[in-house]
Structures are given as structure tokens and as C-alpha cells.
Amino acid sequence: MRTYDVIKNKRDGLKLSPEAIRFMVQGFVKGEIPDYQMSAFLMAVFFKGMDEEETFHLTDAMRRSGDLIELPGIKGFTVDKHSTGGVGDKTSLVLGPVLATLGLKVAKLSGRGLGHTGGTIDKLEAIKGFSCDLTTKQFIDAVNSIGVAIAGQTGNLVPADKKIYALRDVTATVDSIPLIAASIMSKKLAIRNQGLVLDVKVGSGAFIKSLPDARELARLMVKIGKQDGRKVTAILSNMDEPLGEMIGNALEVREAIDTLRGKGPSDLMELVKTLATEALLQAKDRKISQAEAAQKVQEVISSGQAFTRFVEMVKSQGGDVAMVENPDRLPTAKEIRPLKATVGGNIKQIACEEVGLAAMMLGAGRETKDSVIDPAVGFRIIKRVGDSVQPGDTLAEIHLNPDRDPKPAMDRLLKAYIIGPEPVKALSLILDIVS
Ligand code: URA
């Protein structure tokens, strides 16, 4: 087989065989196919697409490019959750302990922030001592004893995705539905969980901007997972404004704790409940009703059991439990400044990508691979889509430390608020469920 022919066939819109797809992925990972040929191949896929069968074989070839995690000896229904990336998205911190309290086993591999989106590991590391650096044995033992563990991806998990993603990032081929589906599902299927709930973000702050595209991506990922024998449900959720009020690592941990104590913002609570209900329906083979499942989810939050489980998870992963029991001990910024509206009107949108980038400029995310995160800084969003404002009203709070000039970040956040004269309806969070 020749790389040239595979590229040409895809360029001409022909369907690729499983062998041709494996040949490309394996050859690229081994260094036998150079970057320029892989880039041309990715661009051909971007323009000509891939059908479901090709996307399944691409996912499978990518997932087999490195280690597979089998999760032996875990008793109970094992489940994972994945979000396609959002701003202010601290859902995993709440969902993991909720599901563990409901008797499910949550073996979750998480990542660090990517571009304007935050990462679960960065958030958890705002808790002093917390480590996601677990061996496979520590990971499995923690899932068995506590019901939930959150670990970082090991070096050799799906190396094909690391190499291909790096090329997509610089060749304008990230926003291709089959390439996104294969990238996400190769990582999710490399670990042998039985169930998977996907949170597909749609809107200005997401990789996918339109509802029809999000539906197509969701359906594709659900099918790929099912073909591999997993139970998969995708929730489509709105990312035209940040999730919850807090953006920034320690601020988000604090909001997750509030939510686990039953005092979280209503949108975060709604998303957690929806994802948890779907995971519980998967675990029970849909032998309970949606309403019963939702009721159980509410009970473990209201009773405080889910919060207790979070404390146990923090303890087992080396974190300072005192910070969780008393969130005032989490890193806090030296100064809080208000961001004031300069015009009056109704808030139409809060452009999330801009909000994420503004938070990064303040020190909450990495500008380069080697940047050091300041866990204390970030924003509290006070005015949301649908609210009306007068000039001088406080839109958000800026939590900052004196080592950085906050002005560029504040200017960017102000520009992210799109305010107009027409009345605006508040956004619905859950746009669809695909299972
Ligand atoms: N997240 C991923 O892991 N991969 C993509 O391609 C897009 C979002």
C-alpha cells in the first residue's frame, strides 16, 4: 500500500478500507509517514468526510496505537463522562462523587486545559496535594474502594491522537466531525468502561457552533461506542454563556463544593442531574424510569452523601481535606474588582471563547505549554444572558493577583458581553439527548 494512493483516494471522495485507515494511523505513529503526508490526508478527510464505518475504523486504529486499560476486578457498572470542552465547566467534579454514591464506579481519565477551555486536572490541583498522577493499580484500587477516581492520561494512551491532534491544531483541520469523533472516542474506548455519558457543547464557546453539527457528532459518537459494545448517551448542552458563575481553578472547585452541598447554580445542577440520570439509566438497563433516576440523584445531593464521597476522593488522591471542608482555605486572590457595564441594554450573548481567553490572560490557564497557572484568579459572572443592565452595573467580579496587569483581561471580558436593545430570552441549557 502507498500513502500517496490513500491520500489520493480520499481526495477523490472514495471510501477507504479498514486496512488503508490502519496503514495511515500505524505508519504515522511509527514515524514512517511524514507530517506533510498526514496533513494532506487530514485535509482530504476535512473536505470529503468519512462515513460511519470509516470513522469507526479510524477510531479503532487510533485507540489501539498505545496502551489499553482493562479495569480488571472492578465490581459494579463502570462509567466515564466526557465533555467536548467548555468554559466554567466543573461538572466532572460534582458528577463523579454523585455517581459513586449511587453505586456506580467512575474510572475517569481527565486532561489539562486546552486553548480557551479549562481542564479538570488543573481545577483539582487547586486543592493542595491533590494528585491525578496515579499508577493503573492505584487508579483501580481507588475506583473499587471509593467508587470514583480521576487520573491523568498516561504517556502511552492513544499516542496517535496526541500526534494527529498536534497536526490538526496547526493545519486548520480541528473542526471536522469525523476527526473530532475519532479523537474523543479513541481515548474513551481505550479504557474499558461499560458506560459513557458525553456532554457535547454547542455554541460560541464550543468547538461545534451549530445544533445540527452537534447532533451529527453526538449520533456518530454514540454509534461508535455502541459498535464497541458500550452504552453511550450524549447530551447536547448550550455553551453560549459560561456554565455556572465561576471561572478559574480554585473558584470552580469552590462552586463544585457548593453544588455538592445543594447550593450550586441552577444550570450546573441541571447538567449534573441530567448526566447522572442518564448514567443511572445505563447502569440499570433502563429498568427504572427517568423520574425515579432523577429522584435518586437529587437524594444523594440533598443528603450530603455525595459531598462526603468527594471528601473521600480528595483524601485518597492526597488532597488537603481541610480545604474542601472549609473552602475559604482554598487559594484566594488578593483583590476582587468589579467589571462595570459601559452601555445599557439586554445581554444577548457572553462569548465564551473570549471569556476563556480572558481568564487565561489573568493567569487561570496556560498561554504556552510551560506557563504556570495561578489557581486563585478568575471571574465570577454576575450578569447572564437575558439580564438587562444599566451603564455602571457590575457584570462580573475579577479575582486577581498583583503580579499581572488585569486590564487586558478585563477589556477582553467586557467585549465578550454582547449587549443590545432587543429583549432576550434566557437560554435553555439542555438542547437534546441522543442515545
Ligand atoms: N476534544 C478532543 O479530545 N478532540 C477533538 O478533536 C476535539 C475536542
CSV table of C-alpha atoms and ligand atoms in Angstrom, one decimal:
chain,number,residue,atom,x,y,z
A,1,MET,CA,0.0,0.0,0.0
A,2,ARG,CA,1.2,3.5,-0.8
A,3,THR,CA,0.5,6.6,1.4
A,4,TYR,CA,0.1,8.6,-1.9
A,5,ASP,CA,-2.7,6.3,-3.1
A,6,VAL,CA,-4.6,6.6,0.3
A,7,ILE,CA,-4.4,10.4,0.2
A,8,LYS,CA,-5.5,10.4,-3.5
A,9,ASN,CA,-8.4,8.1,-2.9
A,10,LYS,CA,-9.7,10.2,0.0
A,11,ARG,CA,-9.1,13.4,-2.0
A,12,ASP,CA,-11.3,11.9,-4.8
A,13,GLY,CA,-14.1,11.0,-2.3
A,14,LEU,CA,-13.6,7.2,-2.3
A,15,LYS,CA,-14.4,5.1,0.7
A,16,LEU,CA,-11.2,3.8,2.5
A,17,SER,CA,-10.8,0.2,3.5
A,18,PRO,CA,-10.1,-0.6,7.2
A,19,GLU,CA,-6.6,-1.7,6.1
A,20,ALA,CA,-5.9,1.7,4.4
A,21,ILE,CA,-7.0,3.5,7.6
A,22,ARG,CA,-4.9,1.3,9.8
A,23,PHE,CA,-1.9,1.8,7.5
A,24,MET,CA,-2.2,5.6,7.8
A,25,VAL,CA,-2.5,5.6,11.6
A,26,GLN,CA,0.1,3.0,12.3
A,27,GLY,CA,2.6,4.4,9.8
A,28,PHE,CA,2.2,7.9,11.2
A,29,VAL,CA,2.7,6.8,14.8
A,30,LYS,CA,5.8,4.8,13.9
A,31,GLY,CA,7.2,7.8,12.1
A,32,GLU,CA,7.1,6.1,8.7
A,33,ILE,CA,4.6,8.6,7.3
A,34,PRO,CA,5.8,12.2,7.5
A,35,ASP,CA,3.8,15.1,8.8
A,36,TYR,CA,3.3,16.6,5.3
A,37,GLN,CA,1.5,13.5,4.0
A,38,MET,CA,-0.6,13.1,7.2
A,39,SER,CA,-1.5,16.8,6.9
A,40,ALA,CA,-2.7,16.3,3.3
A,41,PHE,CA,-4.6,13.2,4.4
A,42,LEU,CA,-6.3,15.1,7.2
A,43,MET,CA,-7.2,18.0,4.9
A,44,ALA,CA,-8.7,15.4,2.4
A,45,VAL,CA,-10.8,14.0,5.3
A,46,PHE,CA,-11.8,17.5,6.3
A,47,PHE,CA,-13.2,18.2,2.8
A,48,LYS,CA,-14.5,14.8,1.8
A,49,GLY,CA,-15.6,13.5,5.2
A,50,MET,CA,-15.7,9.9,6.3
A,51,ASP,CA,-18.8,7.6,6.6
A,52,GLU,CA,-19.7,5.9,9.9
A,53,GLU,CA,-17.8,2.7,9.0
A,54,GLU,CA,-14.6,4.6,8.1
A,55,THR,CA,-14.9,6.7,11.3
A,56,PHE,CA,-15.3,3.6,13.4
A,57,HIS,CA,-12.1,2.1,11.8
A,58,LEU,CA,-10.2,5.3,12.3
A,59,THR,CA,-11.3,5.4,16.0
A,60,ASP,CA,-10.3,1.8,16.4
A,61,ALA,CA,-6.9,2.1,14.8
A,62,MET,CA,-6.2,5.2,16.9
A,63,ARG,CA,-7.2,3.6,20.2
A,64,ARG,CA,-5.0,0.6,19.5
A,65,SER,CA,-2.0,2.8,18.9
A,66,GLY,CA,-0.9,2.6,22.6
A,67,ASP,CA,-1.9,1.1,26.0
A,68,LEU,CA,-5.4,-0.2,26.7
A,69,ILE,CA,-6.7,0.0,30.3
A,70,GLU,CA,-8.8,-3.0,31.0
A,71,LEU,CA,-10.1,-2.3,34.6
A,72,PRO,CA,-10.0,-5.8,35.8
A,73,GLY,CA,-11.7,-6.8,39.1
A,74,ILE,CA,-13.9,-3.7,39.4
A,75,LYS,CA,-17.3,-4.7,40.8
A,76,GLY,CA,-20.2,-2.7,39.6
A,77,PHE,CA,-21.1,-0.7,36.5
A,78,THR,CA,-18.1,1.2,35.3
A,79,VAL,CA,-18.9,4.6,33.7
A,80,ASP,CA,-17.0,7.5,32.3
A,81,LYS,CA,-18.0,11.0,31.3
A,82,HIS,CA,-16.5,13.3,28.7
A,83,SER,CA,-17.2,16.9,27.7
A,84,THR,CA,-16.1,18.3,24.4
A,85,GLY,CA,-14.7,21.3,26.2
A,86,GLY,CA,-16.4,24.3,27.7
A,87,VAL,CA,-15.8,27.4,29.9
A,88,GLY,CA,-16.6,27.2,33.6
A,89,ASP,CA,-17.3,23.5,33.2
A,90,LYS,CA,-16.6,21.9,36.6
A,91,THR,CA,-19.3,19.2,36.0
A,92,SER,CA,-16.9,16.2,36.5
A,93,LEU,CA,-16.0,17.3,40.0
A,94,VAL,CA,-19.7,17.0,41.0
A,95,LEU,CA,-20.8,14.2,38.8
A,96,GLY,CA,-18.1,11.7,39.8
A,97,PRO,CA,-19.0,11.7,43.5
A,98,VAL,CA,-22.7,11.7,42.7
A,99,LEU,CA,-22.5,8.6,40.6
A,100,ALA,CA,-20.1,6.9,43.1
A,101,THR,CA,-22.7,7.5,45.9
A,102,LEU,CA,-25.4,5.9,43.6
A,103,GLY,CA,-23.2,2.8,43.5
A,104,LEU,CA,-21.6,3.3,40.0
A,105,LYS,CA,-17.9,3.0,39.5
A,106,VAL,CA,-16.4,6.1,37.9
A,107,ALA,CA,-13.0,5.5,36.4
A,108,LYS,CA,-12.3,8.8,34.8
A,109,LEU,CA,-9.2,9.9,32.8
A,110,SER,CA,-9.0,13.7,32.5
A,111,GLY,CA,-6.9,16.3,30.8
A,112,ARG,CA,-5.5,19.7,31.4
A,113,GLY,CA,-6.8,22.9,29.8
A,114,LEU,CA,-6.8,23.1,26.0
A,115,GLY,CA,-6.9,26.5,24.4
A,116,HIS,CA,-9.7,28.6,25.9
A,117,THR,CA,-11.2,25.6,27.8
A,118,GLY,CA,-10.3,24.6,31.3
A,119,GLY,CA,-9.1,21.1,32.4
A,120,THR,CA,-10.4,19.0,35.3
A,121,ILE,CA,-6.9,18.2,36.4
A,122,ASP,CA,-5.9,21.9,36.7
A,123,LYS,CA,-9.0,22.5,38.7
A,124,LEU,CA,-8.4,19.6,41.2
A,125,GLU,CA,-4.8,20.6,41.6
A,126,ALA,CA,-6.0,23.9,43.2
A,127,ILE,CA,-6.6,21.6,46.2
A,128,LYS,CA,-3.2,21.4,47.9
A,129,GLY,CA,-1.6,18.0,47.5
A,130,PHE,CA,-4.2,16.6,45.1
A,131,SER,CA,-2.6,14.3,42.5
A,132,CYS,CA,-4.0,12.8,39.4
A,133,ASP,CA,-0.7,11.1,38.8
A,134,LEU,CA,-1.9,7.5,39.7
A,135,THR,CA,-0.5,4.2,38.6
A,136,THR,CA,-3.0,1.9,37.0
A,137,LYS,CA,-3.1,-0.2,40.2
A,138,GLN,CA,-3.7,2.9,42.4
A,139,PHE,CA,-6.4,4.0,40.0
A,140,ILE,CA,-8.3,0.7,40.0
A,141,ASP,CA,-7.9,0.3,43.8
A,142,ALA,CA,-9.4,3.8,44.3
A,143,VAL,CA,-12.3,3.1,42.0
A,144,ASN,CA,-13.0,-0.1,43.9
A,145,SER,CA,-12.9,1.4,47.3
A,146,ILE,CA,-14.3,4.9,46.9
A,147,GLY,CA,-16.2,4.4,43.7
A,148,VAL,CA,-14.5,7.3,41.9
A,149,ALA,CA,-11.0,8.2,40.8
A,150,ILE,CA,-9.8,10.9,38.4
A,151,ALA,CA,-6.4,10.3,36.9
A,152,GLY,CA,-4.3,12.0,34.2
A,153,GLN,CA,-3.8,10.2,30.9
A,154,THR,CA,-0.6,8.1,30.9
A,155,GLY,CA,2.1,8.8,28.4
A,156,ASN,CA,1.2,5.9,26.1
A,157,LEU,CA,-2.6,6.2,26.0
A,158,VAL,CA,-3.7,6.8,22.4
A,159,PRO,CA,-0.4,8.3,21.1
A,160,ALA,CA,-2.0,8.5,17.7
A,161,ASP,CA,-4.4,11.2,18.9
A,162,LYS,CA,-1.6,13.2,20.5
A,163,LYS,CA,0.3,13.3,17.2
A,164,ILE,CA,-2.7,13.8,15.0
A,165,TYR,CA,-4.3,16.5,17.2
A,166,ALA,CA,-1.0,18.4,17.2
A,167,LEU,CA,-1.1,18.4,13.4
A,168,ARG,CA,-4.8,19.3,13.2
A,169,ASP,CA,-4.2,22.2,15.5
A,170,VAL,CA,-1.8,23.8,13.0
A,171,THR,CA,-3.4,22.7,9.7
A,172,ALA,CA,-7.0,24.1,10.3
A,173,THR,CA,-8.4,20.6,10.5
A,174,VAL,CA,-9.7,20.5,14.1
A,175,ASP,CA,-13.4,21.2,13.3
A,176,SER,CA,-14.1,18.1,11.2
A,177,ILE,CA,-16.9,15.9,12.7
A,178,PRO,CA,-15.3,12.5,11.9
A,179,LEU,CA,-11.9,13.7,13.2
A,180,ILE,CA,-13.4,15.0,16.4
A,181,ALA,CA,-15.5,11.9,16.9
A,182,ALA,CA,-12.4,9.6,16.3
A,183,SER,CA,-10.2,11.8,18.6
A,184,ILE,CA,-12.7,11.7,21.5
A,185,MET,CA,-13.9,8.1,21.1
A,186,SER,CA,-10.4,6.6,20.7
A,187,LYS,CA,-9.5,8.0,24.1
A,188,LYS,CA,-12.8,6.9,25.7
A,189,LEU,CA,-12.7,3.4,24.2
A,190,ALA,CA,-9.0,2.8,25.3
A,191,ILE,CA,-10.3,2.3,28.8
A,192,ARG,CA,-12.8,-0.5,29.3
A,193,ASN,CA,-15.7,1.3,31.0
A,194,GLN,CA,-19.2,-0.2,30.3
A,195,GLY,CA,-21.0,3.1,30.1
A,196,LEU,CA,-20.2,6.6,28.8
A,197,VAL,CA,-22.1,9.9,29.1
A,198,LEU,CA,-21.0,12.6,26.7
A,199,ASP,CA,-21.6,16.3,27.1
A,200,VAL,CA,-21.4,17.8,23.6
A,201,LYS,CA,-21.1,21.5,24.0
A,202,VAL,CA,-22.8,23.7,21.4
A,203,GLY,CA,-22.3,27.5,20.8
A,204,SER,CA,-19.8,30.3,20.8
A,205,GLY,CA,-17.6,28.7,23.4
A,206,ALA,CA,-17.5,25.2,21.9
A,207,PHE,CA,-15.6,23.5,19.0
A,208,ILE,CA,-19.1,22.9,17.5
A,209,LYS,CA,-21.0,26.0,16.9
A,210,SER,CA,-24.4,24.8,15.4
A,211,LEU,CA,-27.1,22.4,16.7
A,212,PRO,CA,-27.3,20.3,13.5
A,213,ASP,CA,-23.5,19.7,13.6
A,214,ALA,CA,-23.6,18.9,17.3
A,215,ARG,CA,-26.4,16.3,16.7
A,216,GLU,CA,-24.4,14.7,13.9
A,217,LEU,CA,-21.3,14.5,16.1
A,218,ALA,CA,-23.3,13.1,19.0
A,219,ARG,CA,-25.0,10.4,16.9
A,220,LEU,CA,-21.7,9.4,15.4
A,221,MET,CA,-20.0,9.1,18.8
A,222,VAL,CA,-23.0,7.1,20.2
A,223,LYS,CA,-22.9,4.7,17.3
A,224,ILE,CA,-19.1,4.2,17.5
A,225,GLY,CA,-19.4,3.4,21.2
A,226,LYS,CA,-22.3,1.0,20.7
A,227,GLN,CA,-20.5,-0.8,17.9
A,228,ASP,CA,-17.8,-1.5,20.5
A,229,GLY,CA,-20.4,-2.8,23.0
A,230,ARG,CA,-20.5,0.2,25.3
A,231,LYS,CA,-23.6,2.0,26.4
A,232,VAL,CA,-23.4,5.6,25.3
A,233,THR,CA,-25.6,8.7,25.7
A,234,ALA,CA,-24.8,12.1,24.5
A,235,ILE,CA,-26.3,15.3,26.0
A,236,LEU,CA,-26.2,18.4,23.9
A,237,SER,CA,-25.7,21.5,26.1
A,238,ASN,CA,-25.5,25.2,25.4
A,239,MET,CA,-22.2,27.0,25.6
A,240,ASP,CA,-23.4,30.5,24.6
A,241,GLU,CA,-22.6,31.5,28.1
A,242,PRO,CA,-20.2,30.0,30.8
A,243,LEU,CA,-21.5,27.2,32.9
A,244,GLY,CA,-22.2,28.3,36.5
A,245,GLU,CA,-20.8,31.6,37.8
A,246,MET,CA,-17.2,30.8,38.5
A,247,ILE,CA,-14.3,30.6,36.0
A,248,GLY,CA,-10.9,29.9,37.3
A,249,ASN,CA,-9.5,26.8,39.1
A,250,ALA,CA,-10.0,27.3,42.8
A,251,LEU,CA,-13.2,29.3,42.2
A,252,GLU,CA,-14.6,26.4,40.2
A,253,VAL,CA,-13.6,23.9,43.0
A,254,ARG,CA,-15.5,26.2,45.4
A,255,GLU,CA,-18.6,26.2,43.1
A,256,ALA,CA,-18.4,22.4,42.7
A,257,ILE,CA,-18.4,22.1,46.6
A,258,ASP,CA,-21.4,24.4,46.8
A,259,THR,CA,-23.2,22.3,44.3
A,260,LEU,CA,-22.4,19.1,46.1
A,261,ARG,CA,-23.8,20.8,49.2
A,262,GLY,CA,-27.0,21.5,47.3
A,263,LYS,CA,-26.3,25.2,46.9
A,264,GLY,CA,-24.9,25.4,43.4
A,265,PRO,CA,-26.1,27.5,40.5
A,266,SER,CA,-29.1,26.1,38.7
A,267,ASP,CA,-27.5,25.5,35.3
A,268,LEU,CA,-24.7,23.4,36.7
A,269,MET,CA,-27.1,21.5,38.9
A,270,GLU,CA,-29.3,20.8,35.9
A,271,LEU,CA,-26.4,19.5,33.8
A,272,VAL,CA,-25.2,17.3,36.7
A,273,LYS,CA,-28.7,15.9,37.2
A,274,THR,CA,-29.2,15.2,33.5
A,275,LEU,CA,-25.9,13.4,33.1
A,276,ALA,CA,-26.2,11.5,36.3
A,277,THR,CA,-29.8,10.4,35.4
A,278,GLU,CA,-28.6,9.1,32.0
A,279,ALA,CA,-25.7,7.2,33.6
A,280,LEU,CA,-28.0,5.6,36.2
A,281,LEU,CA,-30.4,4.6,33.4
A,282,GLN,CA,-27.5,2.9,31.6
A,283,ALA,CA,-26.4,1.1,34.8
A,284,LYS,CA,-30.0,-0.1,35.4
A,285,ASP,CA,-30.5,-1.2,31.8
A,286,ARG,CA,-33.3,1.4,31.7
A,287,LYS,CA,-35.4,-0.7,34.1
A,288,ILE,CA,-36.1,2.4,36.2
A,289,SER,CA,-38.0,5.5,34.9
A,290,GLN,CA,-36.3,8.7,34.2
A,291,ALA,CA,-38.2,10.3,37.1
A,292,GLU,CA,-37.0,7.7,39.6
A,293,ALA,CA,-33.4,8.0,38.4
A,294,ALA,CA,-33.6,11.8,38.7
A,295,GLN,CA,-35.1,11.5,42.2
A,296,LYS,CA,-32.2,9.2,43.3
A,297,VAL,CA,-29.7,11.8,42.0
A,298,GLN,CA,-31.4,14.6,44.0
A,299,GLU,CA,-31.4,12.5,47.2
A,300,VAL,CA,-27.7,11.8,47.2
A,301,ILE,CA,-27.0,15.5,46.8
A,302,SER,CA,-29.6,16.7,49.4
A,303,SER,CA,-28.5,14.1,52.0
A,304,GLY,CA,-24.9,15.3,51.8
A,305,GLN,CA,-23.7,11.8,50.8
A,306,ALA,CA,-22.2,13.0,47.5
A,307,PHE,CA,-20.2,15.7,49.2
A,308,THR,CA,-18.9,13.1,51.7
A,309,ARG,CA,-17.8,11.0,48.8
A,310,PHE,CA,-16.0,14.0,47.2
A,311,VAL,CA,-14.1,14.4,50.5
A,312,GLU,CA,-13.1,10.7,50.4
A,313,MET,CA,-11.9,11.1,46.8
A,314,VAL,CA,-9.8,14.1,47.7
A,315,LYS,CA,-8.3,12.3,50.7
A,316,SER,CA,-7.5,9.2,48.7
A,317,GLN,CA,-5.7,11.3,46.0
A,318,GLY,CA,-3.6,13.1,48.5
A,319,GLY,CA,-5.5,16.4,48.7
A,320,ASP,CA,-5.9,18.6,51.7
A,321,VAL,CA,-9.4,17.7,53.1
A,322,ALA,CA,-9.5,20.9,55.3
A,323,MET,CA,-9.6,23.0,52.1
A,324,VAL,CA,-12.7,21.1,50.9
A,325,GLU,CA,-14.4,21.1,54.3
A,326,ASN,CA,-13.7,24.8,54.6
A,327,PRO,CA,-13.4,26.3,51.1
A,328,ASP,CA,-12.2,29.6,52.5
A,329,ARG,CA,-8.9,27.8,52.8
A,330,LEU,CA,-8.6,27.3,49.0
A,331,PRO,CA,-6.2,29.7,47.2
A,332,THR,CA,-7.9,33.1,47.1
A,333,ALA,CA,-6.9,36.2,45.0
A,334,LYS,CA,-5.5,39.3,46.7
A,335,GLU,CA,-8.0,41.6,45.1
A,336,ILE,CA,-11.6,41.5,43.7
A,337,ARG,CA,-12.5,44.2,41.2
A,338,PRO,CA,-15.9,44.8,39.6
A,339,LEU,CA,-16.3,44.9,35.9
A,340,LYS,CA,-18.8,47.5,35.1
A,341,ALA,CA,-21.1,47.8,32.1
A,342,THR,CA,-20.3,50.7,29.8
A,343,VAL,CA,-23.6,50.5,27.9
A,344,GLY,CA,-27.2,49.6,28.9
A,345,GLY,CA,-29.5,47.1,27.3
A,346,ASN,CA,-30.1,43.3,27.3
A,347,ILE,CA,-27.4,40.7,27.3
A,348,LYS,CA,-27.6,38.7,24.1
A,349,GLN,CA,-24.5,36.5,24.5
A,350,ILE,CA,-21.4,36.1,26.6
A,351,ALA,CA,-18.9,34.9,24.0
A,352,CYS,CA,-17.4,32.0,25.9
A,353,GLU,CA,-14.2,31.6,23.9
A,354,GLU,CA,-13.3,35.2,24.7
A,355,VAL,CA,-14.2,34.6,28.4
A,356,GLY,CA,-11.9,31.6,28.4
A,357,LEU,CA,-9.1,33.5,26.8
A,358,ALA,CA,-9.5,36.5,29.1
A,359,ALA,CA,-9.3,34.1,32.1
A,360,MET,CA,-6.1,32.7,30.6
A,361,MET,CA,-4.6,36.2,30.3
A,362,LEU,CA,-5.3,36.7,34.0
A,363,GLY,CA,-3.3,33.5,34.8
A,364,ALA,CA,-6.1,30.9,35.1
A,365,GLY,CA,-4.9,29.0,32.0
A,366,ARG,CA,-1.7,28.3,30.1
A,367,GLU,CA,-0.7,30.6,27.3
A,368,THR,CA,2.1,28.2,26.4
A,369,LYS,CA,2.8,24.6,27.4
A,370,ASP,CA,5.1,25.7,30.1
A,371,SER,CA,3.0,28.5,31.7
A,372,VAL,CA,2.4,28.2,35.4
A,373,ILE,CA,-1.3,28.5,36.4
A,374,ASP,CA,-2.4,30.8,39.3
A,375,PRO,CA,-5.1,28.7,40.9
A,376,ALA,CA,-6.7,31.7,42.7
A,377,VAL,CA,-7.5,34.0,39.8
A,378,GLY,CA,-10.6,34.1,37.6
A,379,PHE,CA,-14.0,35.6,37.2
A,380,ARG,CA,-17.4,35.4,38.9
A,381,ILE,CA,-20.1,36.0,36.2
A,382,ILE,CA,-22.9,38.1,37.8
A,383,LYS,CA,-25.0,39.2,34.8
A,384,ARG,CA,-26.1,36.5,32.4
A,385,VAL,CA,-27.8,36.1,29.0
A,386,GLY,CA,-31.3,37.5,29.2
A,387,ASP,CA,-30.5,40.0,32.0
A,388,SER,CA,-31.0,43.7,31.4
A,389,VAL,CA,-28.3,46.1,32.6
A,390,GLN,CA,-27.7,49.8,33.0
A,391,PRO,CA,-24.3,51.5,32.4
A,392,GLY,CA,-22.3,51.2,35.6
A,393,ASP,CA,-23.9,47.9,36.7
A,394,THR,CA,-21.5,45.2,37.8
A,395,LEU,CA,-21.3,42.5,35.1
A,396,ALA,CA,-18.7,40.3,36.8
A,397,GLU,CA,-16.1,40.2,39.5
A,398,ILE,CA,-12.5,39.9,38.6
A,399,HIS,CA,-10.4,37.9,41.1
A,400,LEU,CA,-6.8,39.0,40.5
A,401,ASN,CA,-3.3,38.9,42.0
A,402,PRO,CA,-0.9,41.9,41.8
A,403,ASP,CA,1.7,40.2,39.7
A,404,ARG,CA,-0.3,40.7,36.5
A,405,ASP,CA,-1.9,43.8,35.0
A,406,PRO,CA,-5.6,42.8,34.8
A,407,LYS,CA,-6.6,45.4,32.2
A,408,PRO,CA,-6.1,43.3,29.1
A,409,ALA,CA,-8.2,40.5,30.6
A,410,MET,CA,-10.9,42.9,31.9
A,411,ASP,CA,-11.1,44.6,28.4
A,412,ARG,CA,-11.5,41.2,26.8
A,413,LEU,CA,-14.2,40.1,29.2
A,414,LEU,CA,-16.1,43.3,28.7
A,415,LYS,CA,-16.0,42.8,24.9
A,416,ALA,CA,-17.3,39.2,25.4
A,417,TYR,CA,-20.6,40.7,26.7
A,418,ILE,CA,-22.8,41.3,23.7
A,419,ILE,CA,-25.5,43.8,24.8
A,420,GLY,CA,-28.3,45.1,22.5
A,421,PRO,CA,-31.6,46.9,22.8
A,422,GLU,CA,-33.9,44.0,22.0
A,423,PRO,CA,-35.4,41.8,24.8
A,424,VAL,CA,-33.6,38.5,25.1
A,425,LYS,CA,-34.9,35.2,26.4
A,426,ALA,CA,-32.7,33.3,28.9
A,427,LEU,CA,-31.0,30.3,27.3
A,428,SER,CA,-32.1,26.7,27.8
A,429,LEU,CA,-29.2,24.6,28.9
A,430,ILE,CA,-30.1,21.1,27.6
A,431,LEU,CA,-30.7,21.2,23.9
A,432,ASP,CA,-31.1,17.5,23.2
A,433,ILE,CA,-30.3,14.0,24.4
A,434,VAL,CA,-29.1,11.3,21.9
A,435,SER,CA,-28.9,7.7,23.0
B,1,URA,N1,-11.7,17.2,22.1
B,1,URA,C1,-10.8,16.2,21.7
B,1,URA,O1,-10.4,15.4,22.5
B,1,URA,N2,-10.6,16.1,20.4
B,1,URA,C2,-11.1,16.9,19.4
B,1,URA,O2,-10.8,16.7,18.3
B,1,URA,C3,-11.9,18.0,19.9
B,1,URA,C4,-12.2,18.1,21.2
